[in-house]
Amino acid sequence: MPTPYGSRGGMAFSAAELHVLRRLLAHALQSSSAPLAAEEVQDCLRLAQSVDEAVQEASRLRAFLLADLVRYRGALPGSLSGYLELLQDALAAGYEPEPDDLAALRALRANPVAAALLERVRTVAERSVRRRLSTAPAPRTRLLALAGGKDKDDQPARPAPQPKEPPRPERPIPTPGEVFPPRRKPTPPPEAGLAAG
């Protein structure tokens, strides 16, 4: 059975599987349309199943690598060396860095390996954004009016709104002295005319 090889999606084939592949390629290149023998058809089906299994295993390995990367990123700064190693492996496998990766590397740029990796991640992220923008769908065209609806030209033109003048107060604005009258000094209580005797 072919097995995933490396993080870039490569596969390793056994000698018997390579023999089947070689026979199939030779048959495909021949100009004659002679049918394959039943044994060769069975070999092809087995090889196709094995390749499908290897592709599934490769996607499982990739998912595990990315989940591991998230765990290590969450444990920073204690997992610095493991995180940097996993991020390099993920980048080699075609991983497009997330904003969290950029933020983590910016926080760790005192480390020379992290600083170098930050530059690489920025480059990959910029390339990824450019690629997404270049493959973005064209802007939508305007929707046309439905049949039976009013056309824009049929609608009466609205008069331009007149600028409103600020309302004038009916009386002048009161001064602070009018709103808050000055405090008067308290008058002393009237003295009692009777002396205590």
Short mmCIF file of the C-alpha atoms (twelve columns), coordinates in Angstrom:
data_MODEL
# 
_entry.id   MODEL 
# 
loop_
_atom_site.group_PDB 
_atom_site.id 
_atom_site.type_symbol 
_atom_site.label_atom_id 
_atom_site.label_alt_id 
_atom_site.label_comp_id 
_atom_site.label_asym_id 
_atom_site.label_seq_id 
_atom_site.Cartn_x 
_atom_site.Cartn_y 
_atom_site.Cartn_z 
_atom_site.pdbx_PDB_model_num 
ATOM 1   C CA . MET A 1   0.000   0.000  0.000   1 
ATOM 2   C CA . PRO A 2   1.379   3.453  -0.842  1 
ATOM 3   C CA . THR A 3   2.071   5.531  2.230   1 
ATOM 4   C CA . PRO A 4   2.188   9.287  2.706   1 
ATOM 5   C CA . TYR A 5   5.736   10.537 2.438   1 
ATOM 6   C CA . GLY A 6   6.655   13.864 3.953   1 
ATOM 7   C CA . SER A 7   4.354   16.761 4.646   1 
ATOM 8   C CA . ARG A 8   3.980   17.927 1.038   1 
ATOM 9   C CA . GLY A 9   1.605   15.170 -0.012  1 
ATOM 10  C CA . GLY A 10  4.204   12.840 -1.519  1 
ATOM 11  C CA . MET A 11  3.670   9.066  -1.564  1 
ATOM 12  C CA . ALA A 12  6.004   6.133  -1.253  1 
ATOM 13  C CA . PHE A 13  5.199   3.108  -3.480  1 
ATOM 14  C CA . SER A 14  6.413   -0.439 -3.097  1 
ATOM 15  C CA . ALA A 15  8.190   -2.257 -5.946  1 
ATOM 16  C CA . ALA A 16  5.041   -4.246 -6.810  1 
ATOM 17  C CA . GLU A 17  2.930   -1.072 -6.922  1 
ATOM 18  C CA . LEU A 18  5.474   0.605  -9.178  1 
ATOM 19  C CA . HIS A 19  5.323   -2.440 -11.479 1 
ATOM 20  C CA . VAL A 20  1.520   -2.017 -11.737 1 
ATOM 21  C CA . LEU A 21  1.908   1.687  -12.447 1 
ATOM 22  C CA . ARG A 22  4.519   1.017  -15.121 1 
ATOM 23  C CA . ARG A 23  2.230   -1.520 -16.858 1 
ATOM 24  C CA . LEU A 24  -0.682  0.922  -16.762 1 
ATOM 25  C CA . LEU A 25  1.386   3.736  -18.227 1 
ATOM 26  C CA . ALA A 26  2.715   1.469  -20.960 1 
ATOM 27  C CA . HIS A 27  -0.832  0.348  -21.777 1 
ATOM 28  C CA . ALA A 28  -2.071  3.960  -21.862 1 
ATOM 29  C CA . LEU A 29  0.754   4.968  -24.199 1 
ATOM 30  C CA . GLN A 30  0.131   2.124  -26.655 1 
ATOM 31  C CA . SER A 31  -1.853  3.090  -29.677 1 
ATOM 32  C CA . SER A 32  -3.781  -0.199 -29.701 1 
ATOM 33  C CA . SER A 33  -6.961  -0.381 -27.693 1 
ATOM 34  C CA . ALA A 34  -6.420  -3.924 -26.466 1 
ATOM 35  C CA . PRO A 35  -8.375  -4.535 -23.263 1 
ATOM 36  C CA . LEU A 36  -6.542  -5.270 -20.039 1 
ATOM 37  C CA . ALA A 37  -6.476  -8.771 -18.657 1 
ATOM 38  C CA . ALA A 38  -8.744  -9.493 -15.672 1 
ATOM 39  C CA . GLU A 39  -5.716  -9.825 -13.385 1 
ATOM 40  C CA . GLU A 40  -4.383  -6.430 -14.492 1 
ATOM 41  C CA . VAL A 41  -7.803  -4.830 -13.891 1 
ATOM 42  C CA . GLN A 42  -7.826  -6.263 -10.334 1 
ATOM 43  C CA . ASP A 43  -4.292  -4.931 -9.756  1 
ATOM 44  C CA . CYS A 44  -5.416  -1.496 -10.947 1 
ATOM 45  C CA . LEU A 45  -8.447  -1.514 -8.640  1 
ATOM 46  C CA . ARG A 46  -6.332  -2.552 -5.644  1 
ATOM 47  C CA . LEU A 47  -3.794  0.155  -6.422  1 
ATOM 48  C CA . ALA A 48  -6.540  2.783  -6.788  1 
ATOM 49  C CA . GLN A 49  -7.968  1.795  -3.384  1 
ATOM 50  C CA . SER A 50  -4.516  1.936  -1.835  1 
ATOM 51  C CA . VAL A 51  -3.876  5.387  -3.278  1 
ATOM 52  C CA . ASP A 52  -7.242  6.592  -1.927  1 
ATOM 53  C CA . GLU A 53  -6.363  5.272  1.530   1 
ATOM 54  C CA . ALA A 54  -2.964  6.944  1.385   1 
ATOM 55  C CA . VAL A 55  -4.575  10.266 0.412   1 
ATOM 56  C CA . GLN A 56  -6.969  9.974  3.357   1 
ATOM 57  C CA . GLU A 57  -4.073  9.167  5.685   1 
ATOM 58  C CA . ALA A 58  -2.143  12.179 4.388   1 
ATOM 59  C CA . SER A 59  -5.107  14.459 5.096   1 
ATOM 60  C CA . ARG A 60  -5.399  12.964 8.611   1 
ATOM 61  C CA . LEU A 61  -1.697  13.629 9.207   1 
ATOM 62  C CA . ARG A 62  -2.108  17.208 7.988   1 
ATOM 63  C CA . ALA A 63  -5.105  17.769 10.267  1 
ATOM 64  C CA . PHE A 64  -3.125  16.367 13.196  1 
ATOM 65  C CA . LEU A 65  -0.180  18.649 12.403  1 
ATOM 66  C CA . LEU A 66  -2.420  21.727 12.279  1 
ATOM 67  C CA . ALA A 67  -4.211  20.777 15.519  1 
ATOM 68  C CA . ASP A 68  -0.820  20.261 17.160  1 
ATOM 69  C CA . LEU A 69  0.295   23.662 15.891  1 
ATOM 70  C CA . VAL A 70  -2.760  25.310 17.496  1 
ATOM 71  C CA . ARG A 71  -2.043  23.540 20.819  1 
ATOM 72  C CA . TYR A 72  1.592   24.643 20.823  1 
ATOM 73  C CA . ARG A 73  0.616   28.201 19.890  1 
ATOM 74  C CA . GLY A 74  -1.811  28.260 22.812  1 
ATOM 75  C CA . ALA A 75  0.948   27.165 25.209  1 
ATOM 76  C CA . LEU A 76  3.403   29.885 24.196  1 
ATOM 77  C CA . PRO A 77  5.921   31.071 25.376  1 
ATOM 78  C CA . GLY A 78  6.646   27.781 27.181  1 
ATOM 79  C CA . SER A 79  6.380   25.752 23.957  1 
ATOM 80  C CA . LEU A 80  8.554   28.054 21.849  1 
ATOM 81  C CA . SER A 81  10.915  25.516 20.297  1 
ATOM 82  C CA . GLY A 82  8.149   23.005 19.533  1 
ATOM 83  C CA . TYR A 83  5.912   25.698 18.071  1 
ATOM 84  C CA . LEU A 84  8.631   27.056 15.784  1 
ATOM 85  C CA . GLU A 85  9.467   23.558 14.550  1 
ATOM 86  C CA . LEU A 86  5.818   22.676 13.901  1 
ATOM 87  C CA . LEU A 87  5.215   25.984 12.130  1 
ATOM 88  C CA . GLN A 88  8.183   25.359 9.827   1 
ATOM 89  C CA . ASP A 89  6.837   21.874 9.025   1 
ATOM 90  C CA . ALA A 90  3.363   23.280 8.383   1 
ATOM 91  C CA . LEU A 91  4.737   25.992 6.086   1 
ATOM 92  C CA . ALA A 92  6.675   23.356 4.158   1 
ATOM 93  C CA . ALA A 93  3.407   21.445 3.734   1 
ATOM 94  C CA . GLY A 94  1.693   24.477 2.205   1 
ATOM 95  C CA . TYR A 95  0.078   25.884 5.345   1 
ATOM 96  C CA . GLU A 96  -1.174  29.449 5.027   1 
ATOM 97  C CA . PRO A 97  -0.424  31.225 8.309   1 
ATOM 98  C CA . GLU A 98  -3.258  32.703 10.323  1 
ATOM 99  C CA . PRO A 99  -3.292  36.108 12.025  1 
ATOM 100 C CA . ASP A 100 -2.685  34.278 15.333  1 
ATOM 101 C CA . ASP A 101 0.601   32.940 13.965  1 
ATOM 102 C CA . LEU A 102 1.732   36.427 12.980  1 
ATOM 103 C CA . ALA A 103 0.766   37.818 16.395  1 
ATOM 104 C CA . ALA A 104 2.599   34.999 18.207  1 
ATOM 105 C CA . LEU A 105 5.755   35.494 16.141  1 
ATOM 106 C CA . ARG A 106 5.678   39.250 16.683  1 
ATOM 107 C CA . ALA A 107 5.550   38.666 20.435  1 
ATOM 108 C CA . LEU A 108 8.492   36.236 20.176  1 
ATOM 109 C CA . ARG A 109 10.702  38.201 17.787  1 
ATOM 110 C CA . ALA A 110 13.395  38.575 20.487  1 
ATOM 111 C CA . ASN A 111 14.261  34.983 19.589  1 
ATOM 112 C CA . PRO A 112 16.386  34.980 16.385  1 
ATOM 113 C CA . VAL A 113 14.669  31.875 14.976  1 
ATOM 114 C CA . ALA A 114 11.242  33.419 15.591  1 
ATOM 115 C CA . ALA A 115 12.353  36.693 13.985  1 
ATOM 116 C CA . ALA A 116 13.552  34.877 10.853  1 
ATOM 117 C CA . LEU A 117 10.374  32.804 10.757  1 
ATOM 118 C CA . LEU A 118 8.285   35.968 11.130  1 
ATOM 119 C CA . GLU A 119 9.742   37.341 7.889   1 
ATOM 120 C CA . ARG A 120 9.022   34.072 6.107   1 
ATOM 121 C CA . VAL A 121 5.450   33.955 7.461   1 
ATOM 122 C CA . ARG A 122 4.823   37.562 6.388   1 
ATOM 123 C CA . THR A 123 5.970   36.736 2.869   1 
ATOM 124 C CA . VAL A 124 3.749   33.640 2.695   1 
ATOM 125 C CA . ALA A 125 0.767   35.550 4.108   1 
ATOM 126 C CA . GLU A 126 1.199   38.393 1.607   1 
ATOM 127 C CA . ARG A 127 1.421   35.933 -1.281  1 
ATOM 128 C CA . SER A 128 -1.701  34.191 -0.017  1 
ATOM 129 C CA . VAL A 129 -3.648  37.449 0.190   1 
ATOM 130 C CA . ARG A 130 -2.526  38.502 -3.301  1 
ATOM 131 C CA . ARG A 131 -3.541  35.127 -4.712  1 
ATOM 132 C CA . ARG A 132 -6.970  35.320 -3.063  1 
ATOM 133 C CA . LEU A 133 -7.510  38.843 -4.355  1 
ATOM 134 C CA . SER A 134 -6.496  37.906 -7.892  1 
ATOM 135 C CA . THR A 135 -8.902  34.950 -7.914  1 
ATOM 136 C CA . ALA A 136 -11.755 36.893 -6.287  1 
ATOM 137 C CA . PRO A 137 -14.944 36.889 -8.342  1 
ATOM 138 C CA . ALA A 138 -15.702 39.949 -10.427 1 
ATOM 139 C CA . PRO A 139 -17.973 42.501 -8.781  1 
ATOM 140 C CA . ARG A 140 -21.643 41.861 -9.281  1 
ATOM 141 C CA . THR A 141 -23.520 43.764 -11.915 1 
ATOM 142 C CA . ARG A 142 -26.527 45.812 -10.940 1 
ATOM 143 C CA . LEU A 143 -29.836 44.062 -10.770 1 
ATOM 144 C CA . LEU A 144 -32.265 45.192 -13.415 1 
ATOM 145 C CA . ALA A 145 -35.837 46.170 -12.604 1 
ATOM 146 C CA . LEU A 146 -38.378 43.377 -12.731 1 
ATOM 147 C CA . ALA A 147 -41.028 43.452 -15.425 1 
ATOM 148 C CA . GLY A 148 -44.049 45.466 -14.315 1 
ATOM 149 C CA . GLY A 149 -42.079 47.504 -11.847 1 
ATOM 150 C CA . LYS A 150 -41.526 51.225 -12.133 1 
ATOM 151 C CA . ASP A 151 -38.507 52.333 -14.043 1 
ATOM 152 C CA . LYS A 152 -36.296 54.956 -12.462 1 
ATOM 153 C CA . ASP A 153 -37.066 57.359 -15.327 1 
ATOM 154 C CA . ASP A 154 -40.843 57.041 -14.745 1 
ATOM 155 C CA . GLN A 155 -40.650 58.298 -11.173 1 
ATOM 156 C CA . PRO A 156 -41.221 62.011 -10.646 1 
ATOM 157 C CA . ALA A 157 -38.132 63.879 -9.640  1 
ATOM 158 C CA . ARG A 158 -38.093 64.880 -5.998  1 
ATOM 159 C CA . PRO A 159 -37.405 68.505 -5.272  1 
ATOM 160 C CA . ALA A 160 -34.030 69.112 -3.727  1 
ATOM 161 C CA . PRO A 161 -34.363 69.559 0.022   1 
ATOM 162 C CA . GLN A 162 -34.090 73.143 1.120   1 
ATOM 163 C CA . PRO A 163 -31.506 73.845 3.785   1 
ATOM 164 C CA . LYS A 164 -33.223 74.529 7.074   1 
ATOM 165 C CA . GLU A 165 -32.364 77.647 8.983   1 
ATOM 166 C CA . PRO A 166 -31.814 77.197 12.677  1 
ATOM 167 C CA . PRO A 167 -34.900 78.223 14.641  1 
ATOM 168 C CA . ARG A 168 -34.674 81.668 16.169  1 
ATOM 169 C CA . PRO A 169 -35.568 81.904 19.803  1 
ATOM 170 C CA . GLU A 170 -38.633 84.034 20.541  1 
ATOM 171 C CA . ARG A 171 -36.775 85.852 23.301  1 
ATOM 172 C CA . PRO A 172 -33.087 86.318 23.918  1 
ATOM 173 C CA . ILE A 173 -31.103 83.613 25.631  1 
ATOM 174 C CA . PRO A 174 -30.964 84.322 29.403  1 
ATOM 175 C CA . THR A 175 -27.650 85.204 30.947  1 
ATOM 176 C CA . PRO A 176 -26.167 83.113 33.754  1 
ATOM 177 C CA . GLY A 177 -27.007 85.914 36.189  1 
ATOM 178 C CA . GLU A 178 -30.662 85.592 35.267  1 
ATOM 179 C CA . VAL A 179 -30.706 81.848 35.496  1 
ATOM 180 C CA . PHE A 180 -28.692 81.665 38.722  1 
ATOM 181 C CA . PRO A 181 -29.392 84.848 40.742  1 
ATOM 182 C CA . PRO A 182 -26.682 85.934 43.172  1 
ATOM 183 C CA . ARG A 183 -26.930 84.570 46.689  1 
ATOM 184 C CA . ARG A 184 -27.958 87.024 49.332  1 
ATOM 185 C CA . LYS A 185 -26.245 87.184 52.678  1 
ATOM 186 C CA . PRO A 186 -28.355 85.798 55.454  1 
ATOM 187 C CA . THR A 187 -29.768 88.438 57.765  1 
ATOM 188 C CA . PRO A 188 -29.102 87.997 61.475  1 
ATOM 189 C CA . PRO A 189 -32.113 86.941 63.535  1 
ATOM 190 C CA . PRO A 190 -33.952 89.814 65.215  1 
ATOM 191 C CA . GLU A 191 -32.621 90.402 68.711  1 
ATOM 192 C CA . ALA A 192 -34.917 89.859 71.533  1 
ATOM 193 C CA . GLY A 193 -35.884 93.180 73.166  1 
ATOM 194 C CA . LEU A 194 -36.118 91.615 76.565  1 
ATOM 195 C CA . ALA A 195 -33.014 91.153 78.543  1 
ATOM 196 C CA . ALA A 196 -32.809 88.191 80.746  1 
ATOM 197 C CA . GLY A 197 -33.000 89.327 84.293  1 
# 
